[in-house]
mmCIF file of C-alpha atoms in Angstrom:
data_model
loop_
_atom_site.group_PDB
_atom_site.id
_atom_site.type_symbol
_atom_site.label_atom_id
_atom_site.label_comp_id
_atom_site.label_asym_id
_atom_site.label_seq_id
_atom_site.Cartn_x
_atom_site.Cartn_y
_atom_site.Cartn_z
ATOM 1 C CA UNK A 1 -0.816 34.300 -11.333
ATOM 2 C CA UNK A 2 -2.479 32.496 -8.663
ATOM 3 C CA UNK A 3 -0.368 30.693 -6.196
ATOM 4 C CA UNK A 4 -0.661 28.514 -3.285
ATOM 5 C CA UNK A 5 1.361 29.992 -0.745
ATOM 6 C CA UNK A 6 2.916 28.215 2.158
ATOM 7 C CA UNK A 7 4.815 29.580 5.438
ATOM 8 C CA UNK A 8 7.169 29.002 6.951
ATOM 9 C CA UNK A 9 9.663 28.105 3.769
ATOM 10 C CA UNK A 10 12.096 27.017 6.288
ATOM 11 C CA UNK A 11 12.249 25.711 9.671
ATOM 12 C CA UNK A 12 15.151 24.342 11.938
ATOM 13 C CA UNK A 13 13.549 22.559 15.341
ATOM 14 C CA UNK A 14 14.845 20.271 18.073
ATOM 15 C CA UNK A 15 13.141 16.924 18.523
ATOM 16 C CA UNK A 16 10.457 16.619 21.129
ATOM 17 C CA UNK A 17 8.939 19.779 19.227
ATOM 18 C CA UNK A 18 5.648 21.308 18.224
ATOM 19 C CA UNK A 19 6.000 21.814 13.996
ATOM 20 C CA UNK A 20 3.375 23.690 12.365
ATOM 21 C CA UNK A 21 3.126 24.204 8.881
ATOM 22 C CA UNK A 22 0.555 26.397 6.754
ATOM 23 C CA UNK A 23 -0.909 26.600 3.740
ATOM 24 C CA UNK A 24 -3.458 29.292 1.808
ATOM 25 C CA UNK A 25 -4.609 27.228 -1.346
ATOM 26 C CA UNK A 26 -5.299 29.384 -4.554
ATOM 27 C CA UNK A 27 -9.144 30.996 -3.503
ATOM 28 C CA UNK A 28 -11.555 28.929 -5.129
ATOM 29 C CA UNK A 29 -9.836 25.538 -5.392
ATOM 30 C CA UNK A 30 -11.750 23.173 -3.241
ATOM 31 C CA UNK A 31 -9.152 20.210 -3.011
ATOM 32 C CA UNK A 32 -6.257 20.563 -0.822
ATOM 33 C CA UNK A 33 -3.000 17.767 -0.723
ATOM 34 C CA UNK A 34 -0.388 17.479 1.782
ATOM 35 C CA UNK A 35 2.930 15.741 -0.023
ATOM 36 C CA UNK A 36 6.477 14.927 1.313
ATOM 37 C CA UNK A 37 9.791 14.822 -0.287
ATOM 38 C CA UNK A 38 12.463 13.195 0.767
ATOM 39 C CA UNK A 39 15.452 11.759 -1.255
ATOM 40 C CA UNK A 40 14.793 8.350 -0.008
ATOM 41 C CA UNK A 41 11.113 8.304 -0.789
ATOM 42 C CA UNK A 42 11.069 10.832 -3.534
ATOM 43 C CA UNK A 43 6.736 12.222 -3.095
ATOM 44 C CA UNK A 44 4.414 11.388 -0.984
ATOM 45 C CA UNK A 45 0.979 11.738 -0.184
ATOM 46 C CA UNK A 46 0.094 12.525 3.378
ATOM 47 C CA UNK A 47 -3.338 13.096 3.489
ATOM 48 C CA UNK A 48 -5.944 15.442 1.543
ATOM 49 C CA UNK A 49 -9.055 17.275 1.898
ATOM 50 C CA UNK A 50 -12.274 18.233 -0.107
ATOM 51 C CA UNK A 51 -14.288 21.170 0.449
ATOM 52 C CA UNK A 52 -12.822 21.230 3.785
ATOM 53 C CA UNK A 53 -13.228 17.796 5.240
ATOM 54 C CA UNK A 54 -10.467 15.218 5.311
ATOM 55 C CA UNK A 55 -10.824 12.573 2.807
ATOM 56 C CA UNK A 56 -7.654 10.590 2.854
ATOM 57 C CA UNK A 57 -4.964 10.648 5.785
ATOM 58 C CA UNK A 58 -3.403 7.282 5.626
ATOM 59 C CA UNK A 59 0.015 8.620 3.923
ATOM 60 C CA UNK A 60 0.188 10.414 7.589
ATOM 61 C CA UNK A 61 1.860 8.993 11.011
ATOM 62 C CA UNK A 62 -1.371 8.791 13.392
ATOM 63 C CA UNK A 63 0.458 9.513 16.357
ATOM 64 C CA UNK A 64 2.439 12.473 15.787
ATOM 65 C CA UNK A 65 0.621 14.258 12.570
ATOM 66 C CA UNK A 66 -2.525 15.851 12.021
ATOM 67 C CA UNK A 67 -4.063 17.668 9.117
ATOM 68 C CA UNK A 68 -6.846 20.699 9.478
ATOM 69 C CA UNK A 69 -8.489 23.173 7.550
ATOM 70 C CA UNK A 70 -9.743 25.424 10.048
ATOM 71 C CA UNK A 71 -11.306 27.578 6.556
ATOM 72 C CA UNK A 72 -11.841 27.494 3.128
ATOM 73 C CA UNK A 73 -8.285 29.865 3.022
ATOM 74 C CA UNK A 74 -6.031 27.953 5.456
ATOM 75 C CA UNK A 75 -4.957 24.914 5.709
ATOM 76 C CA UNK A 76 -2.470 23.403 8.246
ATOM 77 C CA UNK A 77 0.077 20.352 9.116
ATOM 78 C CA UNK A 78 1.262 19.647 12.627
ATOM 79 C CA UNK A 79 3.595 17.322 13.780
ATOM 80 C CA UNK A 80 3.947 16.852 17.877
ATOM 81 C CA UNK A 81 6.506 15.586 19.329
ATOM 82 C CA UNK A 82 8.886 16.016 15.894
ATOM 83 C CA UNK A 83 11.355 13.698 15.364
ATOM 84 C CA UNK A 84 14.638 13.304 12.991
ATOM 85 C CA UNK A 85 12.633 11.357 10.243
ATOM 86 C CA UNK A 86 10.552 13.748 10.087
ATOM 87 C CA UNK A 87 12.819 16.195 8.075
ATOM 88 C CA UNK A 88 11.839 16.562 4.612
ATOM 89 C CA UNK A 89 10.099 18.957 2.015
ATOM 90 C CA UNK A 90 6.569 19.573 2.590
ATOM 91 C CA UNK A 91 4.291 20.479 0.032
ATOM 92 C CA UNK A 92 0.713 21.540 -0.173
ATOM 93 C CA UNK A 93 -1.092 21.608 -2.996
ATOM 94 C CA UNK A 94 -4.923 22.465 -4.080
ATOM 95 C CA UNK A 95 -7.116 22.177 -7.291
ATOM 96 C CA UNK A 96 -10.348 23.095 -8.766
ATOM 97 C CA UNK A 97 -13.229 20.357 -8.602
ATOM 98 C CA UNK A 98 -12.947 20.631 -12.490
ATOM 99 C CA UNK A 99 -12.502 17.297 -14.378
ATOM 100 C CA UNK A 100 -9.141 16.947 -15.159
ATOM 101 C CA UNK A 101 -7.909 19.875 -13.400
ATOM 102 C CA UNK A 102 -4.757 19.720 -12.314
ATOM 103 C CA UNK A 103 -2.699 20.196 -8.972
ATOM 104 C CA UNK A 104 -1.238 23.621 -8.615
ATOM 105 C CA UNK A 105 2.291 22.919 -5.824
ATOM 106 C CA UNK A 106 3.350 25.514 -3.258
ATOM 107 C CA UNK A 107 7.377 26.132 -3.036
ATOM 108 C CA UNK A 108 7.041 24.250 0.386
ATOM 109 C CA UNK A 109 8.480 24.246 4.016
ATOM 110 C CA UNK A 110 11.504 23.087 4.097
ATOM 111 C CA UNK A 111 11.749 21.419 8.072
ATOM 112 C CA UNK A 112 15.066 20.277 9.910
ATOM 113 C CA UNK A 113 14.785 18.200 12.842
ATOM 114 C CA UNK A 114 17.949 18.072 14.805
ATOM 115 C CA UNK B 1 -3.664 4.596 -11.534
ATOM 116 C CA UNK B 2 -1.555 3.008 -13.913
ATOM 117 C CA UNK B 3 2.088 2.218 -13.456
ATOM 118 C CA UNK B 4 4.510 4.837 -15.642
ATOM 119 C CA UNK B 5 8.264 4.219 -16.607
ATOM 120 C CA UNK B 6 10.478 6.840 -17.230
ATOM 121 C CA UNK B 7 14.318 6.872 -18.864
ATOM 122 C CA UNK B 8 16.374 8.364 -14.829
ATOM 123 C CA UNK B 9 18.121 11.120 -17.210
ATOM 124 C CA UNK B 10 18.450 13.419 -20.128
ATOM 125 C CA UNK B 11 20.448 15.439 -21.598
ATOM 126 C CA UNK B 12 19.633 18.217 -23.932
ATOM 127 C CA UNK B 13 21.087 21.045 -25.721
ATOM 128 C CA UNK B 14 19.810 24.505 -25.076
ATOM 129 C CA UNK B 15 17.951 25.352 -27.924
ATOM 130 C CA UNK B 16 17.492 22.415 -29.766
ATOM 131 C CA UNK B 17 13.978 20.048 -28.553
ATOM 132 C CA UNK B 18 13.736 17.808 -25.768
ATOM 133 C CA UNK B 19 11.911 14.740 -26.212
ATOM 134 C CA UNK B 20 11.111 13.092 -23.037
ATOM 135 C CA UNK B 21 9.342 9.913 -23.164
ATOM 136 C CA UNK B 22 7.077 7.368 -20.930
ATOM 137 C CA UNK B 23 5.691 3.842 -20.668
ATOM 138 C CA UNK B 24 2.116 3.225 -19.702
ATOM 139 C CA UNK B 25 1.395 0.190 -20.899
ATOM 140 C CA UNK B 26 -1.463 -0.915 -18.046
ATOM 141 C CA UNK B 27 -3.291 2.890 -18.791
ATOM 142 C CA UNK B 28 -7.011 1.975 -18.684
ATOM 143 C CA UNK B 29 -9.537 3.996 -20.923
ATOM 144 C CA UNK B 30 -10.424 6.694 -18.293
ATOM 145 C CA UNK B 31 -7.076 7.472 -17.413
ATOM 146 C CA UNK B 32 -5.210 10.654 -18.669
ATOM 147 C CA UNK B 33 -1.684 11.428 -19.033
ATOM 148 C CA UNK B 34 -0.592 14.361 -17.023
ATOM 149 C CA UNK B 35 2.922 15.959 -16.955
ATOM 150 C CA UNK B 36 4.899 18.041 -13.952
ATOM 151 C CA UNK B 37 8.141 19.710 -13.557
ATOM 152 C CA UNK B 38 10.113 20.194 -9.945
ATOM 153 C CA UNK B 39 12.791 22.850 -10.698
ATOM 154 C CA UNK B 40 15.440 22.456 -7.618
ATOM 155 C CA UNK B 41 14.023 24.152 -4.356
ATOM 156 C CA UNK B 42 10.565 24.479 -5.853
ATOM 157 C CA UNK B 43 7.258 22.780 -5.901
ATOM 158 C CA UNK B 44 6.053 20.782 -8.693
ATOM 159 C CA UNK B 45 4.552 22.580 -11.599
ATOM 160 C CA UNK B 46 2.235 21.364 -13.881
ATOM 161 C CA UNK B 47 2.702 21.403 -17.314
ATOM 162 C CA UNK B 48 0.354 19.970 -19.631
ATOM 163 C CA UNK B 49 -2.692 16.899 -19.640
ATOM 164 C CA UNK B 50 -4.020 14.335 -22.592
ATOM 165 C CA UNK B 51 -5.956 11.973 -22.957
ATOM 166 C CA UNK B 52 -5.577 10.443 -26.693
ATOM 167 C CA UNK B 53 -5.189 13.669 -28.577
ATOM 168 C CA UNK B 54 -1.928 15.107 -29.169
ATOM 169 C CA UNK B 55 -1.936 18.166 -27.093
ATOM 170 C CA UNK B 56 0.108 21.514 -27.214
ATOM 171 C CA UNK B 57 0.475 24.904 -24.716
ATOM 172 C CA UNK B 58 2.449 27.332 -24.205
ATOM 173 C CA UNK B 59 5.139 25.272 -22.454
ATOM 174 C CA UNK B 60 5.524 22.028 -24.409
ATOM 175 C CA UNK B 61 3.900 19.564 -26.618
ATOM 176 C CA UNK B 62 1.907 16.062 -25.256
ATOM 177 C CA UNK B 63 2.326 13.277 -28.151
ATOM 178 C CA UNK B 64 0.138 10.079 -26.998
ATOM 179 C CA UNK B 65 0.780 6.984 -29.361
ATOM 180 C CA UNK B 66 -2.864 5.503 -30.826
ATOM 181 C CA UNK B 67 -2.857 2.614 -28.710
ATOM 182 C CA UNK B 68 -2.155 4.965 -25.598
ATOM 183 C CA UNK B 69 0.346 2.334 -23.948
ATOM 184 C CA UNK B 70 3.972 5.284 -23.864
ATOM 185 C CA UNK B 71 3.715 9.538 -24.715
ATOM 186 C CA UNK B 72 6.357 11.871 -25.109
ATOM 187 C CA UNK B 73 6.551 15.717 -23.795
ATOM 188 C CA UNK B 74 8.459 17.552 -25.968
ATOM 189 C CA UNK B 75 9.661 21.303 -25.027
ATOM 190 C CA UNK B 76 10.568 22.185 -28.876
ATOM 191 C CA UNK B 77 13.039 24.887 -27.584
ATOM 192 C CA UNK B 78 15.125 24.045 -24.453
ATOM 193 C CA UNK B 79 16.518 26.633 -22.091
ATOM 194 C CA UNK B 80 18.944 26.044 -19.570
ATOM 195 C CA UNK B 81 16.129 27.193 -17.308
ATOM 196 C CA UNK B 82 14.183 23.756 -18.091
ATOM 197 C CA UNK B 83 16.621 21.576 -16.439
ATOM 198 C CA UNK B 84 14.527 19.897 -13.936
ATOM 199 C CA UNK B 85 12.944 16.755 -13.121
ATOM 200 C CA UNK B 86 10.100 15.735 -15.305
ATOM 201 C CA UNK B 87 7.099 13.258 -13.890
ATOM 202 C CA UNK B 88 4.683 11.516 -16.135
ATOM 203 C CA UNK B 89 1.726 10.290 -14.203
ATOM 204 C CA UNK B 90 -1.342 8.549 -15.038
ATOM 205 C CA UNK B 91 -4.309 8.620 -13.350
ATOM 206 C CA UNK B 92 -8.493 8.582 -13.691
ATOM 207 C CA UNK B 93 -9.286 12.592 -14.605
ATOM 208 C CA UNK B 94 -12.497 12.679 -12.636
ATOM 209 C CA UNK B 95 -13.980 15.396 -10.465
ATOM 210 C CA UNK B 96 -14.669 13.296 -7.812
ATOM 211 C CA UNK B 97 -14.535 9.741 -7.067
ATOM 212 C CA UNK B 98 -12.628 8.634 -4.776
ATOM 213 C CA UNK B 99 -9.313 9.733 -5.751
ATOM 214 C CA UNK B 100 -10.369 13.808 -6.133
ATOM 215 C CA UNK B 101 -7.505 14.039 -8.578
ATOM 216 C CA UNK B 102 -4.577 12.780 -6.313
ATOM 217 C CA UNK B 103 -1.621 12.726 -7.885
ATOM 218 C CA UNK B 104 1.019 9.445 -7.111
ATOM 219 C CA UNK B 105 4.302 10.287 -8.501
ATOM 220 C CA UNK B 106 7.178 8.071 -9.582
ATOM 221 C CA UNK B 107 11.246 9.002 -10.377
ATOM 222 C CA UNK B 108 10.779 11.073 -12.657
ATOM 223 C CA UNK B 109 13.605 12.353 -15.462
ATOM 224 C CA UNK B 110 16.181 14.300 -14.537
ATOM 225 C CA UNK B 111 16.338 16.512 -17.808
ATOM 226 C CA UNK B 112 20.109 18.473 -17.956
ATOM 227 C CA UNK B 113 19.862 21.076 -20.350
ATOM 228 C CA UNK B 114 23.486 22.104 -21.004
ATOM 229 C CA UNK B 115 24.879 25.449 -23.168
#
């Protein structure tokens, strides 16, 4: 089975750091989705991209995150300086450009801000 | 996308059928009816998609009522390995647009499926 694959799955950093987060979508799938979890909020969206270029980032803080897809096979979250809030699930997730195709989940990064 | 409602919990007995339902009354005609699954620790999974047929895979069956306004997904055996939380979402199944298939998800049901 294909699989989006994310790394790291978990991460423990002080605030005032540099967070990086990856992603390799499932080859082929043109559409790639950045979500949070949190208990409070439950899933959000952070931002997305389609064939490469960002479509929608307003789920995302400006000032701290930023979203890239340096190639078709990688795809990355940052978040500089972290902060406490900022701990939560993150999920990526891609799909096919196929009507109706639906959004295949990595297992996540879980990240700890202390 | 239309607004879903969803019971908070479930409970179900390992082998007998889970019927899990949802409200979407405001669905427009170009919206579908998509399930997912988040098993603790993991991502979501996807699980099945209609429109206004009734629709069946390997994992569970999609019942939509005529008028399209609630569904139910119903797993027709339950394992203790389908405890999870289930989210019905509604949205416009289009390639493109201006959505490209995002996904906004609710609560969800927390489905206990207990020996």
């Amino acid at each position: 089975d294909a699989r989006v694959t994310q790394t790291p799955r978990h991460k423990v950093t002080e605030m005032g750091q540099e967070v990086t987060m990856r992603c390799q979508p499932i080859l082929g799938h043109n559409t790639v989705f950045w979500y949070r979890q949190t208990m409070m909020q439950g899933l959000e969206l952070l931002a997305y991209f389609r064939n490469r270029a960002p479509l929608d980032d307003s789920g995302m803080p400006k000032d701290r995150f930023s979203a890239e897809m340096p190639d078709a096979t990688l795809a990355t979250l940052k978040i500089q300086p972290s902060e406490p809030r900022d701990s939560a699930v993150y999920f990526c997730a891609s799909r096919s450009g196929g009507v109706g195709s639906p959004l295949h989940f990595g297992n996540g990064t879980r990240l700890t801000v202390t | 996308d239309a607004k879903t409602t969803q019971p908070p919990s479930m409970d179900c007995a390992e082998g007998r059928a889970a019927n899990l339902p949802c409200n979407h009354s405001t669905i427009s005609g170009n919206e579908y009816v998509y399930w997912y699954r988040q098993i603790h620790s993991q991502g979501p999974q996807y699980i099945i998609h209609g429109l206004k047929n009734n629709e069946t895979n390997e994992m569970a069956s999609l019942i939509i009522t005529e008028d399209r306004k609630s569904s139910t997904l119903i797993l027709p055996h339950a394992t203790l390995r389908d405890t999870a939380v289930y989210y019905c979402i509604v949205r416009v199944a289009s390639a493109g647009g201006t959505s490209y298939g995002k996904l906004t998800f609710g609560q969800g049901t927390i489905l206990t499926v207990h020996p």
